[in-house]
CSV table of N, CA, C and O in Angstrom, one decimal:
chain,number,residue,atom,x,y,z
M,20,MET,N,-37.8,-4.2,-30.2
M,20,MET,CA,-37.0,-4.4,-30.7
M,20,MET,C,-35.4,-3.0,-30.3
M,20,MET,O,-35.6,-2.2,-30.9
M,21,THR,N,-34.4,-3.2,-30.5
M,21,THR,CA,-33.3,-2.2,-30.5
M,21,THR,C,-32.6,-2.5,-31.1
M,21,THR,O,-32.1,-3.3,-32.1
M,22,THR,N,-31.8,-0.7,-31.9
M,22,THR,CA,-31.2,-0.6,-32.8
M,22,THR,C,-30.2,-0.3,-32.7
M,22,THR,O,-29.7,0.1,-31.4
M,23,PRO,N,-28.8,-1.3,-32.8
M,23,PRO,CA,-27.1,-0.7,-32.5
M,23,PRO,C,-27.4,0.2,-32.6
M,23,PRO,O,-27.4,1.0,-33.8
M,24,THR,N,-26.0,1.7,-31.9
M,24,THR,CA,-25.9,2.9,-32.3
M,24,THR,C,-24.0,3.0,-32.7
M,24,THR,O,-24.0,3.5,-33.0
M,25,ILE,N,-23.7,2.4,-33.3
M,25,ILE,CA,-22.3,1.4,-34.3
M,25,ILE,C,-23.2,1.3,-34.7
M,25,ILE,O,-23.3,-0.1,-35.4
M,26,HIS,N,-23.0,1.7,-35.9
M,26,HIS,CA,-22.7,1.4,-37.3
M,26,HIS,C,-21.6,1.1,-37.7
M,26,HIS,O,-20.7,1.9,-38.7
M,27,THR,N,-21.4,0.2,-37.7
M,27,THR,CA,-19.5,-0.6,-38.8
M,27,THR,C,-20.3,-2.0,-39.6
M,27,THR,O,-21.4,-2.3,-40.0
M,28,GLY,N,-19.3,-2.0,-40.5
M,28,GLY,CA,-19.3,-2.9,-40.9
M,28,GLY,C,-18.4,-4.3,-40.6
M,28,GLY,O,-19.2,-4.8,-39.7
M,29,PRO,N,-19.6,-5.8,-41.5
M,29,PRO,CA,-19.1,-6.7,-40.6
M,29,PRO,C,-17.2,-6.6,-39.4
M,29,PRO,O,-16.9,-5.9,-40.0
M,30,THR,N,-18.0,-7.5,-38.7
M,30,THR,CA,-16.8,-8.0,-38.1
M,30,THR,C,-16.2,-8.8,-38.2
M,30,THR,O,-15.8,-9.5,-38.7
M,31,ASP,N,-14.6,-8.0,-38.4
M,31,ASP,CA,-13.9,-9.3,-38.4
M,31,ASP,C,-13.5,-10.2,-36.7
M,31,ASP,O,-13.0,-10.1,-36.4
M,32,ASP,N,-13.7,-11.5,-37.6
M,32,ASP,CA,-13.1,-12.7,-36.8
M,32,ASP,C,-11.9,-12.5,-35.6
M,32,ASP,O,-11.6,-13.7,-34.9
M,33,THR,N,-10.5,-12.5,-36.6
M,33,THR,CA,-9.4,-12.3,-35.6
M,33,THR,C,-10.0,-11.5,-33.7
M,33,THR,O,-8.3,-11.4,-34.2
M,34,GLU,N,-10.6,-9.9,-34.3
M,34,GLU,CA,-10.2,-9.3,-33.4
M,34,GLU,C,-10.8,-9.8,-31.8
M,34,GLU,O,-11.5,-10.8,-32.3
M,35,SER,N,-9.7,-9.3,-30.9
M,35,SER,CA,-10.0,-10.3,-29.9
M,35,SER,C,-10.9,-9.9,-29.5
M,35,SER,O,-12.1,-8.7,-29.5
M,36,VAL,N,-11.9,-10.2,-28.0
M,36,VAL,CA,-13.0,-9.4,-26.8
M,36,VAL,C,-12.7,-8.6,-26.8
M,36,VAL,O,-13.1,-7.2,-26.9
M,37,PHE,N,-11.4,-8.3,-26.4
M,37,PHE,CA,-10.8,-7.1,-25.5
M,37,PHE,C,-10.2,-5.9,-26.6
M,37,PHE,O,-11.1,-4.6,-26.0
M,38,ASP,N,-10.8,-6.2,-28.0
M,38,ASP,CA,-10.5,-5.4,-28.8
M,38,ASP,C,-11.9,-4.4,-28.7
M,38,ASP,O,-11.3,-3.5,-29.4
M,39,ARG,N,-12.4,-5.6,-28.7
M,39,ARG,CA,-13.9,-5.5,-29.3
M,39,ARG,C,-14.3,-4.2,-28.3
M,39,ARG,O,-15.6,-3.4,-29.0
M,40,ALA,N,-13.9,-4.6,-26.9
M,40,ALA,CA,-14.5,-4.0,-25.8
M,40,ALA,C,-13.9,-3.1,-26.6
M,40,ALA,O,-14.3,-1.5,-25.8
M,41,CYS,N,-13.2,-2.4,-26.7
M,41,CYS,CA,-12.5,-0.9,-26.5
M,41,CYS,C,-12.6,-0.7,-27.9
M,41,CYS,O,-12.9,1.1,-27.5
M,42,ARG,N,-13.0,-1.0,-28.3
M,42,ARG,CA,-13.3,-0.3,-29.5
M,42,ARG,C,-14.4,0.4,-29.3
M,42,ARG,O,-15.5,1.7,-29.9
M,43,LEU,N,-15.7,0.1,-28.7
M,43,LEU,CA,-17.0,0.0,-28.1
M,43,LEU,C,-16.6,1.6,-27.7
M,43,LEU,O,-17.5,1.8,-27.3
M,44,ILE,N,-15.4,1.4,-26.3
M,44,ILE,CA,-15.4,2.3,-25.3
M,44,ILE,C,-15.1,4.1,-26.3
M,44,ILE,O,-14.8,4.6,-25.8
M,45,GLU,N,-14.4,3.2,-27.8
M,45,GLU,CA,-13.8,4.9,-27.8
M,45,GLU,C,-15.2,4.6,-28.3
M,45,GLU,O,-15.3,5.8,-28.7
M,46,THR,N,-15.5,4.3,-29.6
M,46,THR,CA,-16.7,4.7,-30.2
M,46,THR,C,-17.6,5.5,-30.0
M,46,THR,O,-18.6,6.2,-29.4
M,47,GLU,N,-18.7,5.0,-28.0
M,47,GLU,CA,-19.6,5.0,-27.7
M,47,GLU,C,-19.2,5.9,-26.7
M,47,GLU,O,-20.0,7.5,-26.6
M,48,LEU,N,-18.4,6.3,-26.0
M,48,LEU,CA,-17.8,7.2,-25.3
M,48,LEU,C,-17.1,7.9,-25.2
M,48,LEU,O,-16.7,8.4,-24.5
M,49,GLY,N,-16.6,8.0,-26.6
M,49,GLY,CA,-15.2,8.5,-27.6
M,49,GLY,C,-13.8,8.0,-25.6
M,49,GLY,O,-13.0,9.2,-25.6
M,50,GLY,N,-13.1,8.4,-25.4
M,50,GLY,CA,-12.4,7.1,-24.6
M,50,GLY,C,-11.2,6.4,-25.6
M,50,GLY,O,-11.3,6.5,-26.2
M,51,ARG,N,-10.0,6.3,-24.8
M,51,ARG,CA,-8.6,6.3,-25.4
M,51,ARG,C,-8.2,5.2,-24.4
M,51,ARG,O,-8.7,4.3,-23.0
M,52,ARG,N,-8.1,4.1,-24.6
M,52,ARG,CA,-7.7,2.3,-24.7
M,52,ARG,C,-5.9,3.0,-24.1
M,52,ARG,O,-4.9,4.0,-24.0
M,53,LEU,N,-5.9,3.1,-22.9
M,53,LEU,CA,-4.4,2.7,-21.5
M,53,LEU,C,-3.5,2.4,-22.0
M,53,LEU,O,-2.7,2.9,-22.0
M,54,ALA,N,-3.6,0.7,-22.1
M,54,ALA,CA,-2.8,-0.5,-21.6
M,54,ALA,C,-3.0,-1.6,-23.3
M,54,ALA,O,-3.9,-1.7,-22.7
M,55,PRO,N,-2.4,-1.7,-24.3
M,55,PRO,CA,-2.7,-2.8,-24.9
M,55,PRO,C,-3.0,-4.5,-23.6
M,55,PRO,O,-2.6,-4.0,-22.8
M,56,GLU,N,-3.8,-4.9,-24.7
M,56,GLU,CA,-4.0,-6.0,-24.1
M,56,GLU,C,-2.6,-7.5,-24.1
M,56,GLU,O,-1.8,-7.5,-24.5
M,57,PRO,N,-1.9,-7.5,-22.7
M,57,PRO,CA,-1.0,-8.8,-22.9
M,57,PRO,C,-1.5,-9.6,-23.8
M,57,PRO,O,-2.1,-10.4,-24.3
M,58,ARG,N,-0.7,-9.9,-24.5
M,58,ARG,CA,-0.1,-11.0,-25.4
M,58,ARG,C,0.4,-12.3,-25.2
M,58,ARG,O,-0.5,-12.6,-25.8
M,59,THR,N,0.6,-12.1,-24.2
M,59,THR,CA,0.9,-13.5,-23.5
M,59,THR,C,0.9,-13.4,-21.8
M,59,THR,O,1.0,-13.4,-22.0
M,60,TRP,N,0.7,-15.2,-21.1
M,60,TRP,CA,1.2,-14.7,-19.7
M,60,TRP,C,2.8,-14.1,-19.3
M,60,TRP,O,2.2,-13.7,-17.8
M,61,LEU,N,2.7,-14.7,-20.0
M,61,LEU,CA,4.9,-13.5,-19.5
M,61,LEU,C,4.7,-12.0,-19.6
M,61,LEU,O,4.7,-11.6,-18.0
M,62,ASP,N,3.3,-11.5,-20.7
M,62,ASP,CA,3.3,-9.7,-20.5
M,62,ASP,C,2.7,-9.0,-19.5
M,62,ASP,O,2.9,-9.4,-18.8
M,63,GLU,N,1.5,-10.8,-19.5
M,63,GLU,CA,1.0,-10.9,-17.6
M,63,GLU,C,1.7,-10.8,-16.7
M,63,GLU,O,1.5,-9.5,-15.3
M,64,LEU,N,2.5,-11.5,-16.7
M,64,LEU,CA,3.0,-11.7,-15.6
M,64,LEU,C,4.2,-10.7,-15.0
M,64,LEU,O,4.7,-10.2,-14.3
M,65,ALA,N,4.5,-10.1,-16.5
M,65,ALA,CA,5.5,-9.6,-15.6
M,65,ALA,C,5.4,-7.9,-15.3
M,65,ALA,O,5.1,-6.9,-14.9
M,66,ARG,N,3.6,-7.3,-16.1
M,66,ARG,CA,3.2,-6.1,-15.6
M,66,ARG,C,2.5,-6.4,-14.3
M,66,ARG,O,2.6,-5.2,-13.6
M,67,THR,N,2.6,-7.5,-13.4
M,67,THR,CA,1.5,-7.9,-12.1
M,67,THR,C,3.1,-7.1,-10.9
M,67,THR,O,3.2,-7.3,-9.9
M,68,ARG,N,4.2,-8.0,-12.3
M,68,ARG,CA,5.7,-7.4,-11.0
M,68,ARG,C,5.7,-6.5,-10.9
M,68,ARG,O,5.9,-5.9,-10.3
M,69,ARG,N,5.9,-5.7,-12.2
M,69,ARG,CA,5.7,-3.8,-12.1
M,69,ARG,C,4.9,-3.4,-10.9
M,69,ARG,O,5.7,-2.5,-10.6
M,70,HIS,N,3.9,-4.5,-11.2
M,70,HIS,CA,2.9,-3.6,-10.6
M,70,HIS,C,3.1,-3.8,-9.0
M,70,HIS,O,3.0,-2.5,-8.1
M,71,LYS,N,3.5,-4.7,-8.7
M,71,LYS,CA,4.1,-5.5,-7.3
M,71,LYS,C,5.4,-4.1,-6.4
M,71,LYS,O,5.1,-4.0,-5.6
M,72,THR,N,6.3,-4.4,-7.4
M,72,THR,CA,7.2,-3.5,-7.1
M,72,THR,C,7.2,-1.8,-6.9
M,72,THR,O,7.4,-2.0,-6.1
M,73,ALA,N,6.1,-2.0,-7.3
M,73,ALA,CA,5.8,0.0,-7.5
M,73,ALA,C,4.3,0.1,-6.7
M,73,ALA,O,4.9,0.5,-5.1
M,74,LEU,N,4.2,-1.1,-6.1
M,74,LEU,CA,2.9,-0.5,-4.6
M,74,LEU,C,3.8,-1.1,-3.5
M,74,LEU,O,4.1,-1.0,-2.4
M,75,ILE,N,5.0,-1.4,-3.2
M,75,ILE,CA,6.2,-1.9,-2.4
M,75,ILE,C,6.6,-0.9,-2.2
M,75,ILE,O,6.7,-0.1,-1.0
M,76,THR,N,7.2,0.0,-3.3
M,76,THR,CA,8.1,1.0,-2.5
M,76,THR,C,6.4,2.5,-2.5
M,76,THR,O,6.9,3.1,-1.4
M,77,ALA,N,5.5,2.7,-3.5
M,77,ALA,CA,4.5,3.4,-2.1
M,77,ALA,C,4.1,2.8,-0.4
M,77,ALA,O,4.3,3.4,-0.9
M,78,VAL,N,3.6,1.5,-0.5
M,78,VAL,CA,4.0,1.0,0.5
M,78,VAL,C,5.1,1.6,2.0
M,78,VAL,O,4.0,2.0,3.2
M,79,TRP,N,6.2,2.0,0.8
M,79,TRP,CA,7.2,2.9,1.8
M,79,TRP,C,7.2,3.3,2.5
M,79,TRP,O,6.9,3.8,2.8
M,80,ASN,N,6.9,4.1,1.4
M,80,ASN,CA,6.7,6.0,1.0
M,80,ASN,C,5.2,6.5,2.1
M,80,ASN,O,5.0,7.4,2.5
M,81,ASN,N,4.8,5.8,1.8
M,81,ASN,CA,2.8,6.3,2.7
M,81,ASN,C,2.1,5.4,3.9
M,81,ASN,O,2.1,6.3,4.5
M,82,CYS,N,2.3,3.7,4.0
M,82,CYS,CA,1.8,3.4,4.9
M,82,CYS,C,3.3,2.9,5.9
M,82,CYS,O,2.6,2.2,7.7
M,83,PHE,N,4.4,4.1,6.4
M,83,PHE,CA,5.2,3.9,7.0
M,83,PHE,C,5.4,1.9,7.9
M,83,PHE,O,5.2,1.9,9.7
M,84,PRO,N,5.2,1.0,7.2
M,84,PRO,CA,5.9,-0.3,7.7
M,84,PRO,C,7.5,-0.3,8.3
M,84,PRO,O,7.8,0.9,8.3
M,85,SER,N,7.5,-1.1,9.6
M,85,SER,CA,8.5,-1.3,10.8
M,85,SER,C,9.7,-1.0,9.3
M,85,SER,O,10.8,-0.5,9.4
M,86,GLY,N,9.8,-1.1,7.3
M,86,GLY,CA,11.1,-2.1,7.2
M,86,GLY,C,11.0,-2.6,6.0
M,86,GLY,O,9.9,-2.6,5.2
M,87,VAL,N,11.0,-2.8,5.1
M,87,VAL,CA,10.9,-3.3,3.2
M,87,VAL,C,10.1,-4.3,3.8
M,87,VAL,O,9.5,-5.2,2.9
M,88,VAL,N,10.5,-5.6,4.6
M,88,VAL,CA,10.0,-6.7,4.7
M,88,VAL,C,8.7,-6.3,4.6
M,88,VAL,O,8.2,-7.7,4.7
M,89,GLU,N,8.4,-5.7,6.0
M,89,GLU,CA,6.6,-5.5,6.8
M,89,GLU,C,6.0,-4.6,5.3
M,89,GLU,O,5.3,-5.9,4.6
M,90,ALA,N,6.7,-4.5,4.0
M,90,ALA,CA,6.4,-3.4,3.2
M,90,ALA,C,5.8,-4.6,2.3
M,90,ALA,O,5.1,-4.6,1.6
M,91,CYS,N,6.6,-5.2,2.2
M,91,CYS,CA,6.6,-6.3,0.7
M,91,CYS,C,5.2,-7.6,0.9
M,91,CYS,O,4.8,-8.1,0.8
M,92,ARG,N,5.6,-8.2,2.8
M,92,ARG,CA,4.3,-8.6,3.6
M,92,ARG,C,3.0,-8.1,3.2
M,92,ARG,O,2.3,-8.4,2.8
M,93,VAL,N,3.0,-6.6,3.9
M,93,VAL,CA,1.5,-6.0,3.0
M,93,VAL,C,0.9,-6.2,1.7
M,93,VAL,O,0.3,-6.8,1.6
M,94,VAL,N,2.7,-5.7,1.0
M,94,VAL,CA,1.6,-6.1,0.1
M,94,VAL,C,0.8,-7.1,-1.0
M,94,VAL,O,0.2,-7.7,-1.3
M,95,GLU,N,2.1,-8.1,-0.6
M,95,GLU,CA,1.7,-9.9,-0.4
M,95,GLU,C,0.3,-10.3,0.0
M,95,GLU,O,-1.1,-10.7,-1.2
M,96,ALA,N,-0.1,-9.7,1.2
M,96,ALA,CA,-1.4,-9.9,1.9
M,96,ALA,C,-3.3,-9.0,1.1
M,96,ALA,O,-3.9,-9.6,1.0
M,97,ILE,N,-2.0,-7.6,0.1
M,97,ILE,CA,-3.8,-7.2,-0.2
M,97,ILE,C,-3.4,-7.5,-1.0
M,97,ILE,O,-5.0,-7.3,-1.9
M,98,TYR,N,-2.7,-7.6,-1.8
M,98,TYR,CA,-2.7,-8.6,-3.7
M,98,TYR,C,-3.8,-9.1,-4.2
M,98,TYR,O,-4.9,-8.8,-5.0
M,99,PRO,N,-4.1,-9.9,-3.1
M,99,PRO,CA,-5.6,-11.0,-3.6
M,99,PRO,C,-6.4,-10.6,-3.5
M,99,PRO,O,-7.5,-11.0,-3.3
M,100,TYR,N,-7.3,-9.5,-2.9
M,100,TYR,CA,-8.1,-8.6,-2.3
M,100,TYR,C,-8.1,-7.0,-2.6
M,100,TYR,O,-9.3,-6.3,-2.4
M,101,LEU,N,-7.9,-7.5,-3.6
M,101,LEU,CA,-7.7,-5.9,-4.2
M,101,LEU,C,-8.4,-6.2,-5.2
M,101,LEU,O,-9.4,-6.8,-5.6
M,102,GLY,N,-9.7,-5.3,-5.4
M,102,GLY,CA,-10.7,-5.0,-5.9
M,102,GLY,C,-10.2,-5.1,-7.8
M,102,GLY,O,-9.1,-4.9,-8.2
M,103,PRO,N,-11.2,-5.5,-8.6
M,103,PRO,CA,-11.3,-5.5,-9.9
M,103,PRO,C,-10.5,-4.4,-10.4
M,103,PRO,O,-9.7,-5.2,-11.7
M,104,ASP,N,-10.3,-3.5,-10.5
M,104,ASP,CA,-9.9,-1.7,-10.3
M,104,ASP,C,-8.7,-1.2,-9.7
M,104,ASP,O,-8.7,-0.2,-10.3
M,105,GLY,N,-8.4,-2.3,-9.5
M,105,GLY,CA,-7.0,-2.4,-8.3
M,105,GLY,C,-7.1,-1.4,-6.9
M,105,GLY,O,-6.6,-0.7,-6.4
M,106,ARG,N,-8.5,-1.1,-6.6
M,106,ARG,CA,-8.4,-0.5,-5.7
M,106,ARG,C,-9.0,-0.9,-4.5
M,106,ARG,O,-9.0,-2.9,-4.4
M,107,CYS,N,-8.1,-0.8,-2.7
M,107,CYS,CA,-8.4,-1.3,-2.0
M,107,CYS,C,-9.7,-1.5,-2.1
M,107,CYS,O,-11.2,-0.3,-1.6
M,108,THR,N,-9.8,-2.8,-0.4
M,108,THR,CA,-11.6,-3.4,-0.4
M,108,THR,C,-11.0,-3.3,1.4
M,108,THR,O,-10.1,-2.9,1.8
M,109,ASP,N,-12.5,-3.9,1.6
M,109,ASP,CA,-12.4,-3.8,3.4
M,109,ASP,C,-11.4,-5.0,3.9
M,109,ASP,O,-10.6,-4.6,5.0
M,110,ALA,N,-11.0,-6.1,2.9
M,110,ALA,CA,-10.5,-6.9,3.4
M,110,ALA,C,-9.3,-6.8,3.0
M,110,ALA,O,-9.0,-7.0,4.1
M,111,ALA,N,-8.2,-5.6,2.4
M,111,ALA,CA,-7.1,-5.2,1.8
M,111,ALA,C,-7.0,-4.9,3.1
M,111,ALA,O,-6.3,-4.9,3.6
M,112,LEU,N,-7.5,-4.4,3.5
M,112,LEU,CA,-7.6,-3.4,4.1
M,112,LEU,C,-6.9,-3.1,5.7
M,112,LEU,O,-5.8,-3.8,6.1
M,113,THR,N,-8.2,-4.6,5.4
M,113,THR,CA,-8.2,-6.1,6.8
M,113,THR,C,-6.1,-6.5,7.4
M,113,THR,O,-5.5,-6.8,8.0
M,114,ALA,N,-5.8,-7.6,5.6
M,114,ALA,CA,-5.2,-7.4,6.0
M,114,ALA,C,-3.8,-6.7,5.8
M,114,ALA,O,-2.8,-6.6,6.9
M,115,ALA,N,-3.8,-6.1,5.9
M,115,ALA,CA,-2.8,-4.6,6.3
M,115,ALA,C,-2.7,-4.8,7.7
M,115,ALA,O,-1.6,-4.3,7.8
M,116,TRP,N,-4.5,-4.7,7.5
M,116,TRP,CA,-3.8,-3.2,9.4
M,116,TRP,C,-3.4,-4.7,9.4
M,116,TRP,O,-2.9,-4.3,11.2
M,117,ASN,N,-3.5,-6.4,10.3
M,117,ASN,CA,-3.0,-6.7,10.4
M,117,ASN,C,-1.8,-6.7,10.4
M,117,ASN,O,-1.0,-7.4,11.5
M,118,ILE,N,-1.7,-6.5,10.1
M,118,ILE,CA,0.9,-6.5,9.3
M,118,ILE,C,1.1,-5.3,10.3
M,118,ILE,O,2.2,-5.5,10.7
M,119,LEU,N,0.5,-4.1,9.6
M,119,LEU,CA,0.9,-3.1,10.7
M,119,LEU,C,0.8,-2.9,11.5
M,119,LEU,O,1.5,-2.0,12.2
M,120,GLU,N,-0.7,-2.9,12.4
M,120,GLU,CA,-0.5,-3.3,13.6
M,120,GLU,C,-0.7,-4.3,14.5
M,120,GLU,O,-2.1,-4.3,14.9
M,121,PRO,N,-0.3,-5.4,14.6
M,121,PRO,CA,-1.1,-6.6,15.3
M,121,PRO,C,-1.5,-6.9,16.3
M,121,PRO,O,-2.3,-7.1,16.9
M,122,ASP,N,-1.4,-5.7,17.1
M,122,ASP,CA,-1.1,-5.3,18.3
M,122,ASP,C,-2.1,-4.3,18.9
M,122,ASP,O,-3.0,-3.7,19.3
M,123,ALA,N,-3.7,-4.2,17.9
M,123,ALA,CA,-4.2,-3.4,17.8
M,123,ALA,C,-5.2,-3.4,18.2
M,123,ALA,O,-6.7,-2.8,19.1
M,124,SER,N,-5.6,-4.9,18.9
M,124,SER,CA,-6.7,-5.2,19.4
M,124,SER,C,-7.1,-4.6,21.0
M,124,SER,O,-7.7,-5.0,21.5
M,125,THR,N,-5.7,-4.6,21.2
M,125,THR,CA,-5.0,-3.9,23.2
M,125,THR,C,-5.6,-2.4,23.4
M,125,THR,O,-5.8,-2.1,24.4
M,126,TRP,N,-5.6,-1.9,21.7
M,126,TRP,CA,-6.2,-0.5,22.5
M,126,TRP,C,-8.1,0.0,22.4
M,126,TRP,O,-8.5,-0.8,22.0
M,127,PRO,N,-8.1,0.8,23.1
M,127,PRO,CA,-9.5,1.6,23.2
M,127,PRO,C,-9.8,2.2,21.8
M,127,PRO,O,-9.5,1.9,20.5
M,128,ASP,N,-11.6,1.7,21.9
M,128,ASP,CA,-11.8,1.7,20.3
M,128,ASP,C,-12.1,2.4,19.1
M,128,ASP,O,-11.4,2.6,17.8
M,129,GLN,N,-12.3,3.6,20.1
M,129,GLN,CA,-11.7,4.9,19.4
M,129,GLN,C,-10.3,4.8,18.4
M,129,GLN,O,-10.2,5.7,17.8
M,130,LEU,N,-9.4,5.0,18.9
M,130,LEU,CA,-7.6,4.5,18.3
M,130,LEU,C,-7.7,4.1,17.5
M,130,LEU,O,-6.7,4.1,17.0
M,131,GLN,N,-8.4,2.5,17.7
M,131,GLN,CA,-8.1,1.6,16.8
M,131,GLN,C,-9.6,2.0,15.2
M,131,GLN,O,-9.1,1.9,14.3
M,132,ASP,N,-10.3,2.9,15.3
M,132,ASP,CA,-10.9,3.7,14.7
M,132,ASP,C,-9.9,4.6,14.0
M,132,ASP,O,-10.6,4.3,13.0
M,133,GLN,N,-10.0,5.2,14.4
M,133,GLN,CA,-9.0,6.3,14.0
M,133,GLN,C,-7.6,5.6,13.0
M,133,GLN,O,-7.4,6.0,11.9
M,134,ARG,N,-6.5,5.2,14.0
M,134,ARG,CA,-5.8,4.7,13.0
M,134,ARG,C,-5.9,3.1,12.1
M,134,ARG,O,-5.4,3.1,11.4
M,135,ARG,N,-6.9,3.2,12.5
M,135,ARG,CA,-8.0,2.2,10.5
M,135,ARG,C,-8.0,3.4,9.9
M,135,ARG,O,-7.4,3.3,8.6
M,136,ARG,N,-8.9,4.1,10.1
M,136,ARG,CA,-9.0,5.3,9.0
M,136,ARG,C,-7.3,6.1,8.3
M,136,ARG,O,-7.8,5.4,7.2
M,137,PHE,N,-7.1,6.0,9.3
M,137,PHE,CA,-5.4,6.5,8.8
M,137,PHE,C,-4.9,5.2,8.0
M,137,PHE,O,-4.6,5.6,6.7
M,138,THR,N,-4.5,4.5,8.1
M,138,THR,CA,-4.3,3.0,7.1
M,138,THR,C,-4.8,3.4,6.3
M,138,THR,O,-4.1,2.8,5.0
M,139,SER,N,-6.1,3.3,6.1
M,139,SER,CA,-7.1,3.5,5.6
M,139,SER,C,-6.9,3.9,4.1
M,139,SER,O,-6.4,3.8,3.0
M,140,LYS,N,-6.4,5.2,4.0
M,140,LYS,CA,-5.7,6.9,3.6
M,140,LYS,C,-4.6,6.7,2.8
M,140,LYS,O,-4.1,6.6,1.7
M,141,CYS,N,-3.9,5.5,3.5
M,141,CYS,CA,-1.8,5.1,3.4
M,141,CYS,C,-2.1,4.4,2.2
M,141,CYS,O,-1.5,4.7,1.4
M,142,LEU,N,-3.1,3.9,2.5
M,142,LEU,CA,-3.2,2.1,1.3
M,142,LEU,C,-3.1,2.7,0.3
M,142,LEU,O,-2.9,2.7,-0.6
M,143,ASN,N,-4.4,3.8,0.4
M,143,ASN,CA,-5.4,4.5,-0.8
M,143,ASN,C,-4.9,5.4,-1.4
M,143,ASN,O,-4.6,5.0,-2.6
M,144,ARG,N,-4.0,6.2,-1.3
M,144,ARG,CA,-2.6,6.4,-1.9
M,144,ARG,C,-1.6,5.6,-1.6
M,144,ARG,O,-1.2,6.4,-3.5
M,145,ALA,N,-1.1,4.7,-1.5
M,145,ALA,CA,-0.3,4.1,-1.6
M,145,ALA,C,-0.6,3.1,-3.1
M,145,ALA,O,0.2,3.1,-4.2
M,146,LEU,N,-1.9,2.9,-3.7
M,146,LEU,CA,-2.5,2.0,-4.5
M,146,LEU,C,-2.3,3.1,-5.8
M,146,LEU,O,-2.3,2.8,-6.9
M,147,ALA,N,-2.9,4.3,-5.0
M,147,ALA,CA,-3.1,5.4,-6.9
M,147,ALA,C,-1.0,5.7,-6.7
M,147,ALA,O,-1.5,5.7,-8.4
M,148,GLU,N,-0.4,6.0,-6.4
M,148,GLU,CA,0.7,6.2,-6.8
M,148,GLU,C,1.4,5.5,-7.3
M,148,GLU,O,1.8,5.7,-8.9
M,149,ALA,N,1.8,3.7,-7.2
M,149,ALA,CA,1.6,2.7,-8.1
M,149,ALA,C,1.4,2.4,-9.6
M,149,ALA,O,1.3,1.7,-9.7
M,150,ASN,N,0.0,2.5,-9.4
M,150,ASN,CA,-1.0,2.6,-10.8
M,150,ASN,C,-0.8,3.5,-11.4
M,150,ASN,O,-0.8,3.2,-12.4
M,151,THR,N,-0.3,4.7,-11.1
M,151,THR,CA,0.2,5.8,-11.9
M,151,THR,C,2.0,5.5,-12.3
M,151,THR,O,1.7,5.7,-13.1
M,152,ALA,N,2.2,5.2,-11.0
M,152,ALA,CA,3.9,5.0,-11.4
M,152,ALA,C,3.6,3.7,-13.4
M,152,ALA,O,4.0,3.5,-14.3
M,153,VAL,N,2.9,2.0,-12.6
M,153,VAL,CA,2.5,1.6,-13.6
M,153,VAL,C,2.2,2.7,-15.6
M,153,VAL,O,2.9,1.6,-16.0
M,154,ALA,N,0.9,3.4,-15.4
M,154,ALA,CA,0.4,3.4,-16.0
M,154,ALA,C,1.1,4.5,-17.1
M,154,ALA,O,1.4,4.7,-18.0
M,155,ALA,N,1.9,5.1,-16.4
M,155,ALA,CA,3.2,5.7,-17.0
M,155,ALA,C,4.4,4.9,-17.9
M,155,ALA,O,4.6,5.6,-18.5
M,156,HIS,N,4.6,4.3,-17.3
M,156,HIS,CA,5.3,3.5,-17.7
M,156,HIS,C,5.6,2.0,-18.8
M,156,HIS,O,6.2,2.0,-20.0
M,157,GLY,N,4.2,2.0,-19.4
M,157,GLY,CA,3.3,1.6,-20.7
M,157,GLY,C,2.6,0.5,-19.7
M,157,GLY,O,2.0,-0.7,-21.2
């Protein structure tokens, strides 16, 4: 038999699952909520657009694309492959790599590995910068 660690009164049925999870995290771990739950699909869309815009700027500044259009292409290619926590996955890196270095298959393996690691660092730096920009915006 397990006993609950949170001693609260009866739950409020109007509280969302998101709010209950946040309350649990705040109580158990002493954490704090970073952003409110999106109220409507339009709020979520605005948040996604804000993040993509920040990510395009960060890719432009960190990943050395040939232009803004290529930075946009990189963001559109990697976005579906980002992890649930907004981090770069191998699939996202491959998608970016295919756009940023299209002729890499003709390079020696050692150079490919070196440039792929460099691209991974640049992409992770861009994601961190974009996530920070969006979190600071609210």
